[in-house]
Amino acid sequence: MRVMSFSARSLHRVRAAAPTLPTVYLMQFVTPRLRDGRLPVGSGSPAPPCGSCAITPPTWSA
């Protein structure tokens, strides 16, 4: 199980309460403060929003 959130503060709180639980920071866009590659405290890994990961099946014309 992983905790995924758009809120860096909530991930920090989760990390404080359960340090072994993996956390994922969801980003809709990269803010200027994160453009140097750092993640907010408490987030284990970055990820795009869940909607952008959806796979659209190809359409075939007959």
XYZ file of C-alpha atoms in Angstrom:
62
model
C 0.000 0.000 0.000
C 1.147 3.580 -0.711
C -0.226 6.924 0.402
C -0.662 9.279 -2.555
C -1.495 12.958 -2.102
C -1.304 16.374 -3.751
C -0.592 17.856 -0.312
C 3.039 17.940 0.827
C 1.859 18.733 4.361
C -0.293 15.599 4.560
C 2.583 13.438 3.316
C 4.823 14.949 5.973
C 2.248 14.034 8.622
C 1.924 10.483 7.304
C 5.708 10.085 7.293
C 5.860 11.286 10.909
C 3.122 8.868 12.020
C 4.187 5.845 9.932
C 7.796 6.192 8.718
C 7.851 2.842 6.896
C 4.741 3.545 4.814
C 5.693 4.580 1.249
C 4.449 7.999 0.162
C 3.963 9.453 -3.323
C 3.689 13.173 -4.050
C 1.216 13.786 -6.891
C 2.073 16.816 -9.018
C -0.171 18.443 -11.560
C 2.647 20.759 -12.540
C 6.142 21.387 -11.204
C 6.243 24.502 -9.065
C 9.298 26.786 -9.226
C 10.467 25.672 -5.772
C 10.644 22.035 -6.952
C 12.367 22.624 -10.293
C 15.781 21.875 -8.825
C 14.769 18.208 -8.387
C 14.048 18.231 -4.652
C 10.800 16.845 -3.272
C 8.852 18.171 -0.298
C 9.813 16.699 3.072
C 7.886 13.504 3.711
C 7.370 12.487 0.092
C 9.152 9.381 -1.059
C 8.672 9.652 -4.808
C 6.966 11.971 -7.323
C 4.145 11.025 -9.693
C 1.905 12.691 -12.258
C -1.815 12.994 -11.414
C -3.737 9.721 -11.665
C -5.862 10.951 -14.574
C -2.819 11.506 -16.772
C -1.791 7.867 -16.331
C -4.947 6.489 -17.904
C -4.342 4.537 -21.070
C -6.511 5.436 -23.995
C -7.140 2.422 -26.231
C -6.322 2.926 -29.903
C -9.185 3.531 -32.305
C -9.271 1.499 -35.487
C -10.999 2.582 -38.643
C -12.671 -0.057 -40.761
